[in-house]
mmCIF file of C-alpha atoms in Angstrom:
data_model
loop_
_atom_site.group_PDB
_atom_site.id
_atom_site.type_symbol
_atom_site.label_atom_id
_atom_site.label_comp_id
_atom_site.label_asym_id
_atom_site.label_seq_id
_atom_site.Cartn_x
_atom_site.Cartn_y
_atom_site.Cartn_z
ATOM 1 C CA MET A 1 0.000 0.000 0.000
ATOM 2 C CA PRO A 2 1.444 3.410 -0.856
ATOM 3 C CA SER A 3 2.170 5.639 2.119
ATOM 4 C CA ARG A 4 -0.220 8.328 0.905
ATOM 5 C CA LEU A 5 -3.131 5.976 1.593
ATOM 6 C CA ARG A 6 -2.065 4.891 5.081
ATOM 7 C CA LYS A 7 -3.910 5.912 8.214
ATOM 8 C CA THR A 8 -0.865 7.725 9.583
ATOM 9 C CA ARG A 9 -1.254 10.393 6.921
ATOM 10 C CA LYS A 10 -4.543 11.427 8.522
ATOM 11 C CA LEU A 11 -3.105 11.291 12.029
ATOM 12 C CA TRP A 12 -0.219 13.696 11.475
ATOM 13 C CA GLY A 13 -0.440 16.469 13.970
ATOM 14 C CA HIS A 14 -2.538 14.473 16.442
ATOM 15 C CA VAL A 15 -0.270 13.926 19.444
ATOM 16 C CA SER A 16 -1.584 10.601 20.717
ATOM 17 C CA HIS A 17 -1.901 9.089 17.234
ATOM 18 C CA SER A 18 -5.276 7.745 18.435
ATOM 19 C CA HIS A 19 -3.742 5.560 21.148
ATOM 20 C CA GLY A 20 -4.908 7.334 24.251
ATOM 21 C CA ARG A 21 -3.078 9.894 26.358
ATOM 22 C CA ILE A 22 0.549 10.077 27.393
ATOM 23 C CA SER A 23 2.420 6.785 28.004
ATOM 24 C CA LYS A 24 -0.204 4.423 26.591
ATOM 25 C CA ARG A 25 0.191 1.759 23.886
ATOM 26 C CA ARG A 26 3.111 -0.112 25.331
ATOM 27 C CA LYS A 27 4.580 -3.120 23.560
ATOM 28 C CA HIS A 28 3.211 -6.128 25.516
ATOM 29 C CA PRO A 29 1.319 -4.851 28.521
ATOM 30 C CA GLY A 30 0.017 -8.271 29.559
ATOM 31 C CA GLY A 31 3.255 -10.137 28.849
ATOM 32 C CA GLN A 32 4.013 -12.448 25.942
ATOM 33 C CA GLY A 33 2.832 -15.983 25.384
ATOM 34 C CA ASN A 34 1.624 -17.801 28.485
ATOM 35 C CA ALA A 35 2.792 -15.079 30.860
ATOM 36 C CA GLY A 36 0.650 -14.615 33.937
ATOM 37 C CA GLY A 37 -1.079 -17.959 33.563
ATOM 38 C CA LEU A 38 -1.900 -18.017 37.256
ATOM 39 C CA HIS A 39 -3.144 -14.410 37.168
ATOM 40 C CA HIS A 40 -4.847 -12.574 34.323
ATOM 41 C CA PRO A 41 -5.636 -15.436 31.845
ATOM 42 C CA ARG A 42 -6.541 -17.723 34.775
ATOM 43 C CA ILE A 43 -10.005 -18.618 33.520
ATOM 44 C CA ASN A 44 -8.633 -19.714 30.152
ATOM 45 C CA PHE A 45 -6.025 -21.990 31.772
ATOM 46 C CA ASP A 46 -8.521 -23.445 34.235
ATOM 47 C CA ASN A 47 -11.101 -24.177 31.557
ATOM 48 C CA TYR A 48 -8.998 -25.359 28.628
ATOM 49 C CA HIS A 49 -5.747 -26.584 30.223
ATOM 50 C CA PRO A 50 -6.582 -28.243 33.544
ATOM 51 C CA GLY A 51 -3.523 -29.563 35.356
ATOM 52 C CA TYR A 52 -1.132 -27.281 33.467
ATOM 53 C CA PHE A 53 0.459 -25.948 36.644
ATOM 54 C CA GLY A 54 2.010 -27.908 39.487
ATOM 55 C CA LYS A 55 3.911 -31.147 39.818
ATOM 56 C CA MET A 56 2.864 -34.770 39.719
ATOM 57 C CA GLY A 57 4.525 -38.118 40.295
ATOM 58 C CA VAL A 58 8.006 -39.146 41.358
ATOM 59 C CA ARG A 59 11.225 -37.933 39.806
ATOM 60 C CA HIS A 60 13.401 -40.598 38.185
ATOM 61 C CA TYR A 61 16.908 -39.247 38.014
ATOM 62 C CA HIS A 62 19.095 -40.298 35.075
ATOM 63 C CA LEU A 63 16.367 -42.239 33.329
ATOM 64 C CA LYS A 64 17.828 -44.642 30.780
ATOM 65 C CA ARG A 65 15.107 -45.721 28.394
ATOM 66 C CA ASN A 66 17.176 -48.284 26.526
ATOM 67 C CA GLN A 67 17.824 -50.646 29.431
ATOM 68 C CA SER A 68 15.022 -52.946 28.365
ATOM 69 C CA VAL A 69 16.126 -53.132 24.712
ATOM 70 C CA CYS A 70 16.491 -56.767 23.700
ATOM 71 C CA PRO A 71 16.934 -57.438 19.957
ATOM 72 C CA THR A 72 15.186 -60.628 18.915
ATOM 73 C CA VAL A 73 15.499 -63.173 16.147
ATOM 74 C CA ASN A 74 13.001 -65.856 15.141
ATOM 75 C CA LEU A 75 13.825 -69.488 14.503
ATOM 76 C CA ASP A 76 12.981 -69.195 10.810
ATOM 77 C CA ASN A 77 15.774 -66.602 10.463
ATOM 78 C CA LEU A 78 18.274 -68.543 12.546
ATOM 79 C CA TRP A 79 20.079 -70.209 9.656
ATOM 80 C CA THR A 80 20.586 -66.876 7.885
ATOM 81 C CA LEU A 81 23.077 -65.927 10.612
ATOM 82 C CA VAL A 82 25.600 -68.525 9.413
ATOM 83 C CA SER A 83 26.936 -69.031 5.890
ATOM 84 C CA GLU A 84 25.234 -71.359 3.434
ATOM 85 C CA GLN A 85 28.453 -73.345 3.222
ATOM 86 C CA THR A 86 28.363 -74.056 6.976
ATOM 87 C CA ARG A 87 24.858 -75.387 6.674
ATOM 88 C CA ALA A 88 25.726 -77.567 3.693
ATOM 89 C CA ASN A 89 28.748 -79.033 5.505
ATOM 90 C CA ALA A 90 26.637 -79.746 8.586
ATOM 91 C CA ALA A 91 24.036 -81.553 6.456
ATOM 92 C CA LYS A 92 26.721 -83.797 4.913
ATOM 93 C CA ASN A 93 28.479 -84.455 8.222
ATOM 94 C CA LYS A 94 27.176 -87.710 9.697
ATOM 95 C CA THR A 95 29.401 -87.706 12.803
ATOM 96 C CA GLY A 96 26.926 -85.504 14.663
ATOM 97 C CA ALA A 97 29.052 -82.367 14.959
ATOM 98 C CA ALA A 98 26.385 -79.658 14.944
ATOM 99 C CA PRO A 99 27.202 -76.143 13.725
ATOM 100 C CA ILE A 100 27.219 -73.341 16.306
ATOM 101 C CA VAL A 101 25.009 -70.313 15.663
ATOM 102 C CA ASP A 102 26.156 -67.447 17.916
ATOM 103 C CA VAL A 103 23.132 -65.180 17.982
ATOM 104 C CA VAL A 104 24.810 -62.596 20.273
ATOM 105 C CA ARG A 105 27.667 -62.087 17.827
ATOM 106 C CA SER A 106 25.118 -61.285 15.144
ATOM 107 C CA GLY A 107 23.598 -58.527 17.310
ATOM 108 C CA TYR A 108 20.608 -60.354 18.800
ATOM 109 C CA ASP A 109 19.917 -61.276 22.427
ATOM 110 C CA ARG A 110 16.729 -63.328 22.465
ATOM 111 C CA VAL A 111 15.612 -66.258 20.315
ATOM 112 C CA LEU A 112 11.863 -66.438 19.654
ATOM 113 C CA GLY A 113 9.946 -69.546 18.658
ATOM 114 C CA LYS A 114 8.305 -68.462 15.393
ATOM 115 C CA GLY A 115 8.895 -70.652 12.372
ATOM 116 C CA ARG A 116 10.281 -74.103 11.692
ATOM 117 C CA LEU A 117 13.794 -75.475 11.856
ATOM 118 C CA PRO A 118 15.112 -77.988 9.341
ATOM 119 C CA GLU A 119 15.678 -81.479 10.713
ATOM 120 C CA GLN A 120 19.317 -80.763 11.416
ATOM 121 C CA PRO A 121 20.922 -80.413 14.863
ATOM 122 C CA VAL A 122 22.273 -76.985 15.740
ATOM 123 C CA ILE A 123 23.846 -75.414 18.814
ATOM 124 C CA VAL A 124 22.415 -71.946 19.491
ATOM 125 C CA LYS A 125 24.126 -69.457 21.788
ATOM 126 C CA ALA A 126 21.977 -66.603 23.104
ATOM 127 C CA LYS A 127 21.265 -64.578 26.233
ATOM 128 C CA PHE A 128 17.577 -65.538 26.381
ATOM 129 C CA PHE A 129 15.376 -68.233 24.852
ATOM 130 C CA ARG A 130 11.617 -68.406 24.688
ATOM 131 C CA ARG A 131 10.111 -71.701 25.805
ATOM 132 C CA ARG A 132 8.804 -72.571 22.313
ATOM 133 C CA ALA A 133 12.221 -71.849 20.809
ATOM 134 C CA LYS A 134 13.927 -74.195 23.282
ATOM 135 C CA GLU A 135 11.427 -76.953 22.538
ATOM 136 C CA LYS A 136 11.884 -76.648 18.781
ATOM 137 C CA ILE A 137 15.702 -76.518 18.930
ATOM 138 C CA LYS A 138 15.811 -79.582 21.177
ATOM 139 C CA GLY A 139 13.197 -81.234 18.956
ATOM 140 C CA VAL A 140 15.609 -81.302 16.009
ATOM 141 C CA GLY A 141 18.412 -82.625 18.208
ATOM 142 C CA GLY A 142 20.081 -79.293 18.941
ATOM 143 C CA ALA A 143 21.084 -77.511 22.130
ATOM 144 C CA CYS A 144 20.525 -74.100 23.709
ATOM 145 C CA VAL A 145 23.528 -72.471 25.348
ATOM 146 C CA LEU A 146 23.036 -69.439 27.581
ATOM 147 C CA VAL A 147 25.629 -66.709 27.183
ATOM 148 C CA ALA A 148 26.119 -63.906 29.703
#
């Protein structure tokens, strides 16, 4: 908008510039944002934001949210953790030497029982085993080894 059309052109010469008498029209007279929440906008906070002020619960200092992280692997993915050559050699080997699948070294902690295992003994090392996983591994003649 060109300045010749602005309201200030009309207000030249009027001392207050239509904002009251001396020392009115300050920048933020009520404060900015949520200022004074317990005072002047109290009704708004009480009606639309109940429980905004105050404390609740117990402090937990130095909360570490990743303590319960436990990466899991299912039985149907168990043989993908070792090479195909290892599996082929174990299938040919009739002496009963079962291959060792170290789940922890592959970045997993717990073995879950989903899926089927081929009828081939295998030794599985992990931190935790689900009951179904143990049953299925022992069912094919394998063993579960707990690792710290």
